[in-house]
DNA sequence: AAGCCGTGGGC
DNA sequence: TGCCCAAGGCT
């Protein structure tokens, strides 16, 4: 039962739509949740941070087959973890996930915590991931805010093409849509994300397939453009990020062997930038230097 | 708090 | 073809 009269139709429409249109994703299956529990949800959410669903799925299954619980992951080395992370991107996430497993072992008796503050205290877990675990793994009632829910709420509720920059108000906006019953609230969270991922996307709002079309403030207002506050990503070609990515890729392909520093990015045109990238990887704990050679951290 | 952090696919 | 985007988090 929705707790706010204005939001009740939105929640009801989302719940009905989700029942028929939710994608069959691994972390939504009963067997998955029964087998891996909250840890499985936590791992999936780590991988889904800025990496598309379809690229995550095969990596997630391989990862959990190798490390099905926090204790097994905590027993691995960073090198093994980075190797298994492969080309998922943002390899510091792999390190954080490993450190989170260690913290769960050492501070939570090996049991994935349920409380949002305890989840927030784990490395690599912020507002989104903490609440996603609490809601999708434990069924608790919290607002789950990600790029999809922010865009959907900007359009449906506020009548704007794009969301404002992230702020604490996003949590209140999402909370205002949630029914009182925790199970229903969890579905509304998931359905809002799903709608943003598949129907009301950044590139296009497919109103013909949208269960909220008749309730949508942006559509009612005639799809005003508004002001586009999005910040452009820095150019990747020739960036430090590209250099870091290349260096780490070389070490992954070295299959556990060490490489001389000048063999890690052999054809990189800017030696200053190359050294800066390698130094920053070492500072981040993604690389280790030993006897003038480089290797994945032990 | 604005910028940084990988990687690949779609338009 | 380059640019935009992706279930964010950290500093």
PDB file of C-alpha atoms (C1' of nucleotides) in Angstrom:
ATOM      1  CA  UNK A   1       0.000   0.000   0.000  1.00  0.00           C
ATOM      2  CA  UNK A   2       1.664   3.226  -1.148  1.00  0.00           C
ATOM      3  CA  UNK A   3       2.274   5.795   1.562  1.00  0.00           C
ATOM      4  CA  UNK A   4       1.718   8.839  -0.589  1.00  0.00           C
ATOM      5  CA  UNK A   5      -1.437   9.409  -2.638  1.00  0.00           C
ATOM      6  CA  UNK A   6       0.393  11.155  -5.493  1.00  0.00           C
ATOM      7  CA  UNK A   7       2.916   8.364  -5.935  1.00  0.00           C
ATOM      8  CA  UNK A   8       0.516   5.436  -5.617  1.00  0.00           C
ATOM      9  CA  UNK A   9      -0.393   5.211  -9.328  1.00  0.00           C
ATOM     10  CA  UNK A  10       3.286   5.260 -10.310  1.00  0.00           C
ATOM     11  CA  UNK A  11       4.158   2.444  -7.909  1.00  0.00           C
ATOM     12  CA  UNK A  12       1.184   0.360  -8.998  1.00  0.00           C
ATOM     13  CA  UNK A  13       1.971   0.778 -12.686  1.00  0.00           C
ATOM     14  CA  UNK A  14       5.632  -0.079 -12.132  1.00  0.00           C
ATOM     15  CA  UNK A  15       4.815  -3.220 -10.148  1.00  0.00           C
ATOM     16  CA  UNK A  16       2.407  -4.513 -12.790  1.00  0.00           C
ATOM     17  CA  UNK A  17       4.807  -3.731 -15.623  1.00  0.00           C
ATOM     18  CA  UNK A  18       7.790  -5.351 -13.903  1.00  0.00           C
ATOM     19  CA  UNK A  19       5.897  -8.582 -13.349  1.00  0.00           C
ATOM     20  CA  UNK A  20       5.560  -9.010 -17.117  1.00  0.00           C
ATOM     21  CA  UNK A  21       8.672  -7.283 -18.476  1.00  0.00           C
ATOM     22  CA  UNK A  22      11.577  -7.825 -16.077  1.00  0.00           C
ATOM     23  CA  UNK A  23      14.593  -9.349 -17.788  1.00  0.00           C
ATOM     24  CA  UNK A  24      15.623 -12.794 -16.621  1.00  0.00           C
ATOM     25  CA  UNK A  25      18.984 -11.810 -15.116  1.00  0.00           C
ATOM     26  CA  UNK A  26      21.128 -14.253 -13.112  1.00  0.00           C
ATOM     27  CA  UNK A  27      21.042 -12.298  -9.840  1.00  0.00           C
ATOM     28  CA  UNK A  28      17.229 -12.237  -9.955  1.00  0.00           C
ATOM     29  CA  UNK A  29      16.864 -16.022 -10.083  1.00  0.00           C
ATOM     30  CA  UNK A  30      15.875 -17.987  -7.020  1.00  0.00           C
ATOM     31  CA  UNK A  31      18.661 -20.566  -7.447  1.00  0.00           C
ATOM     32  CA  UNK A  32      21.220 -17.786  -7.573  1.00  0.00           C
ATOM     33  CA  UNK A  33      19.988 -16.188  -4.382  1.00  0.00           C
ATOM     34  CA  UNK A  34      19.693 -19.559  -2.665  1.00  0.00           C
ATOM     35  CA  UNK A  35      23.227 -20.537  -3.669  1.00  0.00           C
ATOM     36  CA  UNK A  36      25.167 -17.321  -3.157  1.00  0.00           C
ATOM     37  CA  UNK A  37      22.949 -15.296  -0.836  1.00  0.00           C
ATOM     38  CA  UNK A  38      23.705 -11.657  -0.122  1.00  0.00           C
ATOM     39  CA  UNK A  39      27.305 -12.230  -1.180  1.00  0.00           C
ATOM     40  CA  UNK A  40      26.102 -13.017  -4.697  1.00  0.00           C
ATOM     41  CA  UNK A  41      24.131  -9.785  -4.786  1.00  0.00           C
ATOM     42  CA  UNK A  42      27.114  -7.841  -3.488  1.00  0.00           C
ATOM     43  CA  UNK A  43      29.446  -9.288  -6.125  1.00  0.00           C
ATOM     44  CA  UNK A  44      26.974  -8.628  -8.931  1.00  0.00           C
ATOM     45  CA  UNK A  45      26.548  -5.015  -7.801  1.00  0.00           C
ATOM     46  CA  UNK A  46      30.307  -4.466  -7.721  1.00  0.00           C
ATOM     47  CA  UNK A  47      30.618  -5.714 -11.287  1.00  0.00           C
ATOM     48  CA  UNK A  48      27.628  -3.654 -12.419  1.00  0.00           C
ATOM     49  CA  UNK A  49      29.207  -0.381 -11.263  1.00  0.00           C
ATOM     50  CA  UNK A  50      29.665   1.305 -14.642  1.00  0.00           C
ATOM     51  CA  UNK A  51      29.886  -1.920 -16.619  1.00  0.00           C
ATOM     52  CA  UNK A  52      26.940  -2.976 -18.826  1.00  0.00           C
ATOM     53  CA  UNK A  53      24.786  -5.944 -17.798  1.00  0.00           C
ATOM     54  CA  UNK A  54      25.595  -8.062 -20.831  1.00  0.00           C
ATOM     55  CA  UNK A  55      29.312  -7.786 -20.266  1.00  0.00           C
ATOM     56  CA  UNK A  56      29.010  -8.626 -16.569  1.00  0.00           C
ATOM     57  CA  UNK A  57      27.034 -11.866 -16.823  1.00  0.00           C
ATOM     58  CA  UNK A  58      29.738 -14.293 -18.038  1.00  0.00           C
ATOM     59  CA  UNK A  59      32.343 -12.796 -15.695  1.00  0.00           C
ATOM     60  CA  UNK A  60      30.010 -13.013 -12.715  1.00  0.00           C
ATOM     61  CA  UNK A  61      29.322 -16.705 -13.217  1.00  0.00           C
ATOM     62  CA  UNK A  62      33.015 -17.540 -13.585  1.00  0.00           C
ATOM     63  CA  UNK A  63      33.868 -15.450 -10.531  1.00  0.00           C
ATOM     64  CA  UNK A  64      31.315 -17.092  -8.254  1.00  0.00           C
ATOM     65  CA  UNK A  65      32.235 -20.560  -9.474  1.00  0.00           C
ATOM     66  CA  UNK A  66      35.771 -19.858  -8.239  1.00  0.00           C
ATOM     67  CA  UNK A  67      34.951 -17.812  -5.122  1.00  0.00           C
ATOM     68  CA  UNK A  68      31.366 -18.588  -4.000  1.00  0.00           C
ATOM     69  CA  UNK A  69      31.614 -16.808  -0.630  1.00  0.00           C
ATOM     70  CA  UNK A  70      33.547 -14.040   1.151  1.00  0.00           C
ATOM     71  CA  UNK A  71      35.953 -16.431   2.875  1.00  0.00           C
ATOM     72  CA  UNK A  72      37.160 -18.034  -0.339  1.00  0.00           C
ATOM     73  CA  UNK A  73      37.721 -14.653  -1.972  1.00  0.00           C
ATOM     74  CA  UNK A  74      39.498 -13.301   1.102  1.00  0.00           C
ATOM     75  CA  UNK A  75      41.937 -16.213   0.828  1.00  0.00           C
ATOM     76  CA  UNK A  76      42.931 -15.264  -2.724  1.00  0.00           C
ATOM     77  CA  UNK A  77      45.802 -12.935  -3.654  1.00  0.00           C
ATOM     78  CA  UNK A  78      45.294  -9.551  -5.319  1.00  0.00           C
ATOM     79  CA  UNK A  79      47.092 -10.911  -8.404  1.00  0.00           C
ATOM     80  CA  UNK A  80      44.569 -13.737  -8.723  1.00  0.00           C
ATOM     81  CA  UNK A  81      41.714 -11.299  -8.216  1.00  0.00           C
ATOM     82  CA  UNK A  82      42.974  -8.871 -10.871  1.00  0.00           C
ATOM     83  CA  UNK A  83      43.586 -11.731 -13.291  1.00  0.00           C
ATOM     84  CA  UNK A  84      40.041 -13.030 -12.825  1.00  0.00           C
ATOM     85  CA  UNK A  85      38.589  -9.521 -13.159  1.00  0.00           C
ATOM     86  CA  UNK A  86      40.110  -9.537 -16.641  1.00  0.00           C
ATOM     87  CA  UNK A  87      38.810  -6.749 -18.874  1.00  0.00           C
ATOM     88  CA  UNK A  88      35.762  -5.731 -16.850  1.00  0.00           C
ATOM     89  CA  UNK A  89      37.270  -2.270 -16.407  1.00  0.00           C
ATOM     90  CA  UNK A  90      38.021  -0.109 -13.360  1.00  0.00           C
ATOM     91  CA  UNK A  91      40.266  -2.800 -11.811  1.00  0.00           C
ATOM     92  CA  UNK A  92      40.352  -0.922  -8.508  1.00  0.00           C
ATOM     93  CA  UNK A  93      36.823  -2.326  -8.065  1.00  0.00           C
ATOM     94  CA  UNK A  94      38.348  -5.814  -8.009  1.00  0.00           C
ATOM     95  CA  UNK A  95      40.765  -4.731  -5.296  1.00  0.00           C
ATOM     96  CA  UNK A  96      37.957  -3.151  -3.293  1.00  0.00           C
ATOM     97  CA  UNK A  97      35.825  -6.267  -3.621  1.00  0.00           C
ATOM     98  CA  UNK A  98      38.736  -8.330  -2.336  1.00  0.00           C
ATOM     99  CA  UNK A  99      39.226  -5.946   0.597  1.00  0.00           C
ATOM    100  CA  UNK A 100      35.493  -6.023   1.297  1.00  0.00           C
ATOM    101  CA  UNK A 101      35.694  -9.824   1.523  1.00  0.00           C
ATOM    102  CA  UNK A 102      38.591  -9.502   3.964  1.00  0.00           C
ATOM    103  CA  UNK A 103      36.638  -7.018   6.087  1.00  0.00           C
ATOM    104  CA  UNK A 104      33.597  -9.308   6.097  1.00  0.00           C
ATOM    105  CA  UNK A 105      35.834 -12.155   7.260  1.00  0.00           C
ATOM    106  CA  UNK A 106      37.587 -10.109   9.941  1.00  0.00           C
ATOM    107  CA  UNK A 107      34.829  -7.821  11.185  1.00  0.00           C
ATOM    108  CA  UNK A 108      31.582  -9.648  10.413  1.00  0.00           C
ATOM    109  CA  UNK A 109      32.452 -13.290  11.088  1.00  0.00           C
ATOM    110  CA  UNK A 110      32.279 -14.037   7.366  1.00  0.00           C
ATOM    111  CA  UNK A 111      28.655 -12.958   7.072  1.00  0.00           C
ATOM    112  CA  UNK A 112      27.679 -10.220   4.601  1.00  0.00           C
ATOM    113  CA  UNK A 113      26.198  -7.410   6.715  1.00  0.00           C
ATOM    114  CA  UNK A 114      22.591  -6.316   6.365  1.00  0.00           C
ATOM    115  CA  UNK A 115      22.695  -2.832   7.877  1.00  0.00           C
ATOM    116  CA  UNK A 116      23.232   0.045   5.454  1.00  0.00           C
ATOM    117  CA  UNK A 117      25.825   1.784   7.676  1.00  0.00           C
ATOM    118  CA  UNK A 118      27.825  -1.454   7.968  1.00  0.00           C
ATOM    119  CA  UNK A 119      27.671  -1.944   4.202  1.00  0.00           C
ATOM    120  CA  UNK A 120      28.698   1.673   3.609  1.00  0.00           C
ATOM    121  CA  UNK A 121      31.776   1.101   5.749  1.00  0.00           C
ATOM    122  CA  UNK A 122      33.074  -1.557   3.323  1.00  0.00           C
ATOM    123  CA  UNK A 123      35.529  -0.428   0.630  1.00  0.00           C
ATOM    124  CA  UNK A 124      34.003   0.242  -2.794  1.00  0.00           C
ATOM    125  CA  UNK A 125      30.459   0.392  -1.420  1.00  0.00           C
ATOM    126  CA  UNK A 126      28.654   3.719  -1.609  1.00  0.00           C
ATOM    127  CA  UNK A 127      25.066   4.914  -1.413  1.00  0.00           C
ATOM    128  CA  UNK A 128      23.906   2.851  -4.367  1.00  0.00           C
ATOM    129  CA  UNK A 129      25.555  -0.487  -3.641  1.00  0.00           C
ATOM    130  CA  UNK A 130      24.832  -0.455   0.100  1.00  0.00           C
ATOM    131  CA  UNK A 131      21.106   0.008  -0.453  1.00  0.00           C
ATOM    132  CA  UNK A 132      20.999  -2.358  -3.424  1.00  0.00           C
ATOM    133  CA  UNK A 133      22.364  -5.142  -1.187  1.00  0.00           C
ATOM    134  CA  UNK A 134      20.059  -4.276   1.703  1.00  0.00           C
ATOM    135  CA  UNK A 135      17.026  -4.220  -0.594  1.00  0.00           C
ATOM    136  CA  UNK A 136      17.674  -6.939  -3.186  1.00  0.00           C
ATOM    137  CA  UNK A 137      19.452  -9.407  -0.898  1.00  0.00           C
ATOM    138  CA  UNK A 138      17.657  -8.812   2.410  1.00  0.00           C
ATOM    139  CA  UNK A 139      14.327  -7.328   1.340  1.00  0.00           C
ATOM    140  CA  UNK A 140      14.642  -4.244   3.514  1.00  0.00           C
ATOM    141  CA  UNK A 141      12.933  -0.978   2.613  1.00  0.00           C
ATOM    142  CA  UNK A 142      15.346   1.685   1.357  1.00  0.00           C
ATOM    143  CA  UNK A 143      15.516   3.959  -1.684  1.00  0.00           C
ATOM    144  CA  UNK A 144      17.931   2.588  -4.303  1.00  0.00           C
ATOM    145  CA  UNK A 145      19.249   5.437  -6.425  1.00  0.00           C
ATOM    146  CA  UNK A 146      21.281   4.900  -9.557  1.00  0.00           C
ATOM    147  CA  UNK A 147      21.643   6.632 -12.916  1.00  0.00           C
ATOM    148  CA  UNK A 148      18.431   4.981 -14.152  1.00  0.00           C
ATOM    149  CA  UNK A 149      16.191   5.939 -11.246  1.00  0.00           C
ATOM    150  CA  UNK A 150      17.524   9.482 -11.329  1.00  0.00           C
ATOM    151  CA  UNK A 151      16.690   9.833 -15.009  1.00  0.00           C
ATOM    152  CA  UNK A 152      13.228   8.234 -14.685  1.00  0.00           C
ATOM    153  CA  UNK A 153      12.308  10.444 -11.716  1.00  0.00           C
ATOM    154  CA  UNK A 154      13.643  13.543 -13.465  1.00  0.00           C
ATOM    155  CA  UNK A 155      11.293  12.855 -16.368  1.00  0.00           C
ATOM    156  CA  UNK A 156       8.200  11.282 -14.807  1.00  0.00           C
ATOM    157  CA  UNK A 157       8.076  13.317 -11.581  1.00  0.00           C
ATOM    158  CA  UNK A 158       9.915  16.559 -12.318  1.00  0.00           C
ATOM    159  CA  UNK A 159       9.144  16.927 -16.018  1.00  0.00           C
ATOM    160  CA  UNK A 160      12.771  17.392 -17.021  1.00  0.00           C
ATOM    161  CA  UNK A 161      14.762  15.679 -19.741  1.00  0.00           C
ATOM    162  CA  UNK A 162      17.837  15.143 -17.576  1.00  0.00           C
ATOM    163  CA  UNK A 163      18.408  14.845 -13.826  1.00  0.00           C
ATOM    164  CA  UNK A 164      20.116  17.525 -11.805  1.00  0.00           C
ATOM    165  CA  UNK A 165      23.584  16.664 -10.496  1.00  0.00           C
ATOM    166  CA  UNK A 166      23.414  13.883  -7.888  1.00  0.00           C
ATOM    167  CA  UNK A 167      22.351  15.027  -4.428  1.00  0.00           C
ATOM    168  CA  UNK A 168      20.821  13.803  -1.189  1.00  0.00           C
ATOM    169  CA  UNK A 169      17.421  14.812  -2.494  1.00  0.00           C
ATOM    170  CA  UNK A 170      17.591  11.894  -4.928  1.00  0.00           C
ATOM    171  CA  UNK A 171      17.131   9.514  -1.991  1.00  0.00           C
ATOM    172  CA  UNK A 172      14.028  11.401  -0.834  1.00  0.00           C
ATOM    173  CA  UNK A 173      12.585  11.444  -4.347  1.00  0.00           C
ATOM    174  CA  UNK A 174      12.979   7.671  -4.650  1.00  0.00           C
ATOM    175  CA  UNK A 175      11.684   7.088  -1.126  1.00  0.00           C
ATOM    176  CA  UNK A 176       8.540   9.043  -1.995  1.00  0.00           C
ATOM    177  CA  UNK A 177       7.695   6.444  -4.657  1.00  0.00           C
ATOM    178  CA  UNK A 178       8.018   3.437  -2.350  1.00  0.00           C
ATOM    179  CA  UNK A 179       5.013   1.567  -0.947  1.00  0.00           C
ATOM    180  CA  UNK A 180       5.016   0.777   2.774  1.00  0.00           C
ATOM    181  CA  UNK A 181       5.339  -2.954   2.351  1.00  0.00           C
ATOM    182  CA  UNK A 182       9.074  -3.786   1.963  1.00  0.00           C
ATOM    183  CA  UNK A 183       8.553  -6.429  -0.718  1.00  0.00           C
ATOM    184  CA  UNK A 184       6.558  -4.011  -2.858  1.00  0.00           C
ATOM    185  CA  UNK A 185       9.127  -1.288  -2.198  1.00  0.00           C
ATOM    186  CA  UNK A 186      11.900  -3.583  -3.428  1.00  0.00           C
ATOM    187  CA  UNK A 187       9.971  -4.240  -6.637  1.00  0.00           C
ATOM    188  CA  UNK A 188       9.429  -0.521  -7.208  1.00  0.00           C
ATOM    189  CA  UNK A 189      13.156   0.076  -6.812  1.00  0.00           C
ATOM    190  CA  UNK A 190      13.995  -2.707  -9.255  1.00  0.00           C
ATOM    191  CA  UNK A 191      11.272  -1.706 -11.694  1.00  0.00           C
ATOM    192  CA  UNK A 192      12.370   1.933 -11.802  1.00  0.00           C
ATOM    193  CA  UNK A 193      15.905   0.824 -12.599  1.00  0.00           C
ATOM    194  CA  UNK A 194      14.617  -1.628 -15.183  1.00  0.00           C
ATOM    195  CA  UNK A 195      12.464   1.004 -16.857  1.00  0.00           C
ATOM    196  CA  UNK A 196      15.409   3.366 -17.126  1.00  0.00           C
ATOM    197  CA  UNK A 197      17.628   0.604 -18.496  1.00  0.00           C
ATOM    198  CA  UNK A 198      15.251  -0.702 -21.147  1.00  0.00           C
ATOM    199  CA  UNK A 199      12.534   1.860 -21.980  1.00  0.00           C
ATOM    200  CA  UNK A 200      13.310   5.367 -20.725  1.00  0.00           C
ATOM    201  CA  UNK A 201      17.000   5.354 -21.641  1.00  0.00           C
ATOM    202  CA  UNK A 202      19.512   8.158 -21.921  1.00  0.00           C
ATOM    203  CA  UNK A 203      19.356   8.092 -25.719  1.00  0.00           C
ATOM    204  CA  UNK A 204      15.623   7.691 -26.185  1.00  0.00           C
ATOM    205  CA  UNK A 205      12.345   7.614 -24.274  1.00  0.00           C
ATOM    206  CA  UNK A 206      10.232   4.848 -25.816  1.00  0.00           C
ATOM    207  CA  UNK A 207       6.897   6.118 -24.516  1.00  0.00           C
ATOM    208  CA  UNK A 208       4.936   3.613 -26.594  1.00  0.00           C
ATOM    209  CA  UNK A 209       6.287   0.860 -24.330  1.00  0.00           C
ATOM    210  CA  UNK A 210       6.204   2.852 -21.098  1.00  0.00           C
ATOM    211  CA  UNK A 211       3.770   1.963 -18.304  1.00  0.00           C
ATOM    212  CA  UNK A 212       4.120   5.497 -16.910  1.00  0.00           C
ATOM    213  CA  UNK A 213       3.426   7.376 -20.151  1.00  0.00           C
ATOM    214  CA  UNK A 214       0.025   8.630 -18.985  1.00  0.00           C
ATOM    215  CA  UNK A 215       1.520   9.746 -15.665  1.00  0.00           C
ATOM    216  CA  UNK A 216       4.684  11.333 -17.039  1.00  0.00           C
ATOM    217  CA  UNK A 217       5.255  15.027 -16.312  1.00  0.00           C
ATOM    218  CA  UNK A 218       7.916  15.341 -19.024  1.00  0.00           C
ATOM    219  CA  UNK A 219       5.613  13.907 -21.668  1.00  0.00           C
ATOM    220  CA  UNK A 220       2.681  16.032 -20.472  1.00  0.00           C
ATOM    221  CA  UNK A 221       4.854  19.128 -20.819  1.00  0.00           C
ATOM    222  CA  UNK A 222       5.742  18.289 -24.421  1.00  0.00           C
ATOM    223  CA  UNK A 223       9.261  16.905 -23.803  1.00  0.00           C
ATOM    224  CA  UNK A 224      11.053  20.186 -23.047  1.00  0.00           C
ATOM    225  CA  UNK A 225      14.803  19.921 -23.654  1.00  0.00           C
ATOM    226  CA  UNK A 226      15.796  21.718 -20.495  1.00  0.00           C
ATOM    227  CA  UNK A 227      19.389  22.423 -19.701  1.00  0.00           C
ATOM    228  CA  UNK A 228      21.868  19.612 -20.252  1.00  0.00           C
ATOM    229  CA  UNK A 229      24.065  19.550 -17.161  1.00  0.00           C
ATOM    230  CA  UNK A 230      25.902  16.373 -18.070  1.00  0.00           C
ATOM    231  CA  UNK A 231      29.677  16.581 -17.954  1.00  0.00           C
ATOM    232  CA  UNK A 232      31.605  15.135 -20.820  1.00  0.00           C
ATOM    233  CA  UNK A 233      34.035  12.373 -20.095  1.00  0.00           C
ATOM    234  CA  UNK A 234      37.655  13.297 -20.709  1.00  0.00           C
ATOM    235  CA  UNK A 235      39.064  12.024 -23.984  1.00  0.00           C
ATOM    236  CA  UNK A 236      40.363   8.485 -23.524  1.00  0.00           C
ATOM    237  CA  UNK A 237      42.773   8.254 -26.432  1.00  0.00           C
ATOM    238  CA  UNK A 238      46.225   9.231 -25.216  1.00  0.00           C
ATOM    239  CA  UNK A 239      45.104   9.603 -21.588  1.00  0.00           C
ATOM    240  CA  UNK A 240      46.724   8.326 -18.411  1.00  0.00           C
ATOM    241  CA  UNK A 241      43.776   5.996 -18.114  1.00  0.00           C
ATOM    242  CA  UNK A 242      44.590   4.399 -21.429  1.00  0.00           C
ATOM    243  CA  UNK A 243      48.231   3.993 -20.385  1.00  0.00           C
ATOM    244  CA  UNK A 244      47.204   2.414 -17.079  1.00  0.00           C
ATOM    245  CA  UNK A 245      44.829   0.091 -18.858  1.00  0.00           C
ATOM    246  CA  UNK A 246      47.526  -0.993 -21.296  1.00  0.00           C
ATOM    247  CA  UNK A 247      50.073  -1.636 -18.548  1.00  0.00           C
ATOM    248  CA  UNK A 248      47.660  -3.751 -16.529  1.00  0.00           C
ATOM    249  CA  UNK A 249      46.573  -5.657 -19.611  1.00  0.00           C
ATOM    250  CA  UNK A 250      50.206  -6.541 -20.327  1.00  0.00           C
ATOM    251  CA  UNK A 251      50.664  -7.891 -16.792  1.00  0.00           C
ATOM    252  CA  UNK A 252      47.470  -9.932 -17.024  1.00  0.00           C
ATOM    253  CA  UNK A 253      48.660 -11.426 -20.280  1.00  0.00           C
ATOM    254  CA  UNK A 254      52.024 -12.208 -18.683  1.00  0.00           C
ATOM    255  CA  UNK A 255      50.205 -14.934 -16.731  1.00  0.00           C
ATOM    256  CA  UNK A 256      51.852 -14.403 -13.378  1.00  0.00           C
ATOM    257  CA  UNK A 257      55.316 -13.613 -14.707  1.00  0.00           C
ATOM    258  CA  UNK A 258      57.223 -10.409 -14.095  1.00  0.00           C
ATOM    259  CA  UNK A 259      57.905  -7.924 -16.841  1.00  0.00           C
ATOM    260  CA  UNK A 260      60.665  -5.334 -17.199  1.00  0.00           C
ATOM    261  CA  UNK A 261      59.228  -1.840 -16.836  1.00  0.00           C
ATOM    262  CA  UNK A 262      60.059  -0.972 -20.439  1.00  0.00           C
ATOM    263  CA  UNK A 263      58.219  -4.068 -21.700  1.00  0.00           C
ATOM    264  CA  UNK A 264      54.926  -3.106 -20.096  1.00  0.00           C
ATOM    265  CA  UNK A 265      54.110  -0.296 -22.534  1.00  0.00           C
ATOM    266  CA  UNK A 266      56.761  -0.791 -25.195  1.00  0.00           C
ATOM    267  CA  UNK A 267      55.372   1.542 -27.850  1.00  0.00           C
ATOM    268  CA  UNK A 268      53.901   4.258 -25.670  1.00  0.00           C
ATOM    269  CA  UNK A 269      54.931   7.565 -27.266  1.00  0.00           C
ATOM    270  CA  UNK A 270      55.260   9.668 -24.097  1.00  0.00           C
ATOM    271  CA  UNK A 271      57.826   8.290 -21.622  1.00  0.00           C
ATOM    272  CA  UNK A 272      56.887  10.803 -18.915  1.00  0.00           C
ATOM    273  CA  UNK A 273      53.268   9.818 -19.108  1.00  0.00           C
ATOM    274  CA  UNK A 274      54.119   6.113 -19.208  1.00  0.00           C
ATOM    275  CA  UNK A 275      56.164   6.385 -15.998  1.00  0.00           C
ATOM    276  CA  UNK A 276      53.488   8.458 -14.333  1.00  0.00           C
ATOM    277  CA  UNK A 277      50.876   5.837 -15.183  1.00  0.00           C
ATOM    278  CA  UNK A 278      53.002   3.000 -13.812  1.00  0.00           C
ATOM    279  CA  UNK A 279      53.772   4.941 -10.635  1.00  0.00           C
ATOM    280  CA  UNK A 280      50.102   5.653 -10.089  1.00  0.00           C
ATOM    281  CA  UNK A 281      49.244   1.976 -10.545  1.00  0.00           C
ATOM    282  CA  UNK A 282      51.808   1.083  -7.900  1.00  0.00           C
ATOM    283  CA  UNK A 283      50.412   3.775  -5.590  1.00  0.00           C
ATOM    284  CA  UNK A 284      46.921   2.322  -6.091  1.00  0.00           C
ATOM    285  CA  UNK A 285      48.100  -1.186  -5.223  1.00  0.00           C
ATOM    286  CA  UNK A 286      47.338  -2.455  -8.721  1.00  0.00           C
ATOM    287  CA  UNK A 287      50.977  -3.120  -9.564  1.00  0.00           C
ATOM    288  CA  UNK A 288      54.074  -4.092  -7.610  1.00  0.00           C
ATOM    289  CA  UNK A 289      57.716  -3.304  -8.368  1.00  0.00           C
ATOM    290  CA  UNK A 290      60.447  -5.803  -7.518  1.00  0.00           C
ATOM    291  CA  UNK A 291      64.071  -5.803  -8.689  1.00  0.00           C
ATOM    292  CA  UNK A 292      63.324  -3.284 -11.426  1.00  0.00           C
ATOM    293  CA  UNK A 293      60.528  -5.448 -12.771  1.00  0.00           C
ATOM    294  CA  UNK A 294      56.742  -5.220 -12.500  1.00  0.00           C
ATOM    295  CA  UNK A 295      54.181  -7.773 -11.440  1.00  0.00           C
ATOM    296  CA  UNK A 296      50.617  -8.028 -10.223  1.00  0.00           C
ATOM    297  CA  UNK A 297      50.484  -7.471  -6.439  1.00  0.00           C
ATOM    298  CA  UNK A 298      50.953 -10.530  -4.231  1.00  0.00           C
TER     299      UNK A 298
ATOM    300  C1'  DA B   1      32.942  18.812  -5.443  1.00  0.00           C
ATOM    301  C1'  DA B   2      34.702  18.247  -9.822  1.00  0.00           C
ATOM    302  C1'  DG B   3      37.764  15.158 -11.873  1.00  0.00           C
ATOM    303  C1'  DC B   4      39.560  10.819 -12.148  1.00  0.00           C
ATOM    304  C1'  DC B   5      39.216   5.921 -12.880  1.00  0.00           C
ATOM    305  C1'  DG B   6      38.729   1.013 -17.966  1.00  0.00           C
ATOM    306  C1'  DT B   7      36.568  -1.012 -21.516  1.00  0.00           C
ATOM    307  C1'  DG B   8      33.695  -1.989 -25.315  1.00  0.00           C
ATOM    308  C1'  DG B   9      29.391  -1.424 -27.946  1.00  0.00           C
ATOM    309  C1'  DG B  10      25.911   1.457 -30.250  1.00  0.00           C
ATOM    310  C1'  DC B  11      24.447   5.132 -33.057  1.00  0.00           C
TER     311       DC B  11
ATOM    312  C1'  DT C   1      33.929   8.316 -37.352  1.00  0.00           C
ATOM    313  C1'  DG C   2      34.154   9.968 -33.074  1.00  0.00           C
ATOM    314  C1'  DC C   3      31.235  10.612 -29.283  1.00  0.00           C
ATOM    315  C1'  DC C   4      28.082   8.979 -25.778  1.00  0.00           C
ATOM    316  C1'  DC C   5      26.951   5.790 -22.499  1.00  0.00           C
ATOM    317  C1'  DA C   6      27.117   2.129 -18.904  1.00  0.00           C
ATOM    318  C1'  DA C   7      23.126  -1.026 -11.725  1.00  0.00           C
ATOM    319  C1'  DG C   8      29.372   4.330  -9.018  1.00  0.00           C
ATOM    320  C1'  DG C   9      32.871   5.409  -5.698  1.00  0.00           C
ATOM    321  C1'  DC C  10      36.723   7.917  -3.983  1.00  0.00           C
ATOM    322  C1'  DT C  11      39.409  11.928  -3.130  1.00  0.00           C
TER     323       DT C  11
END
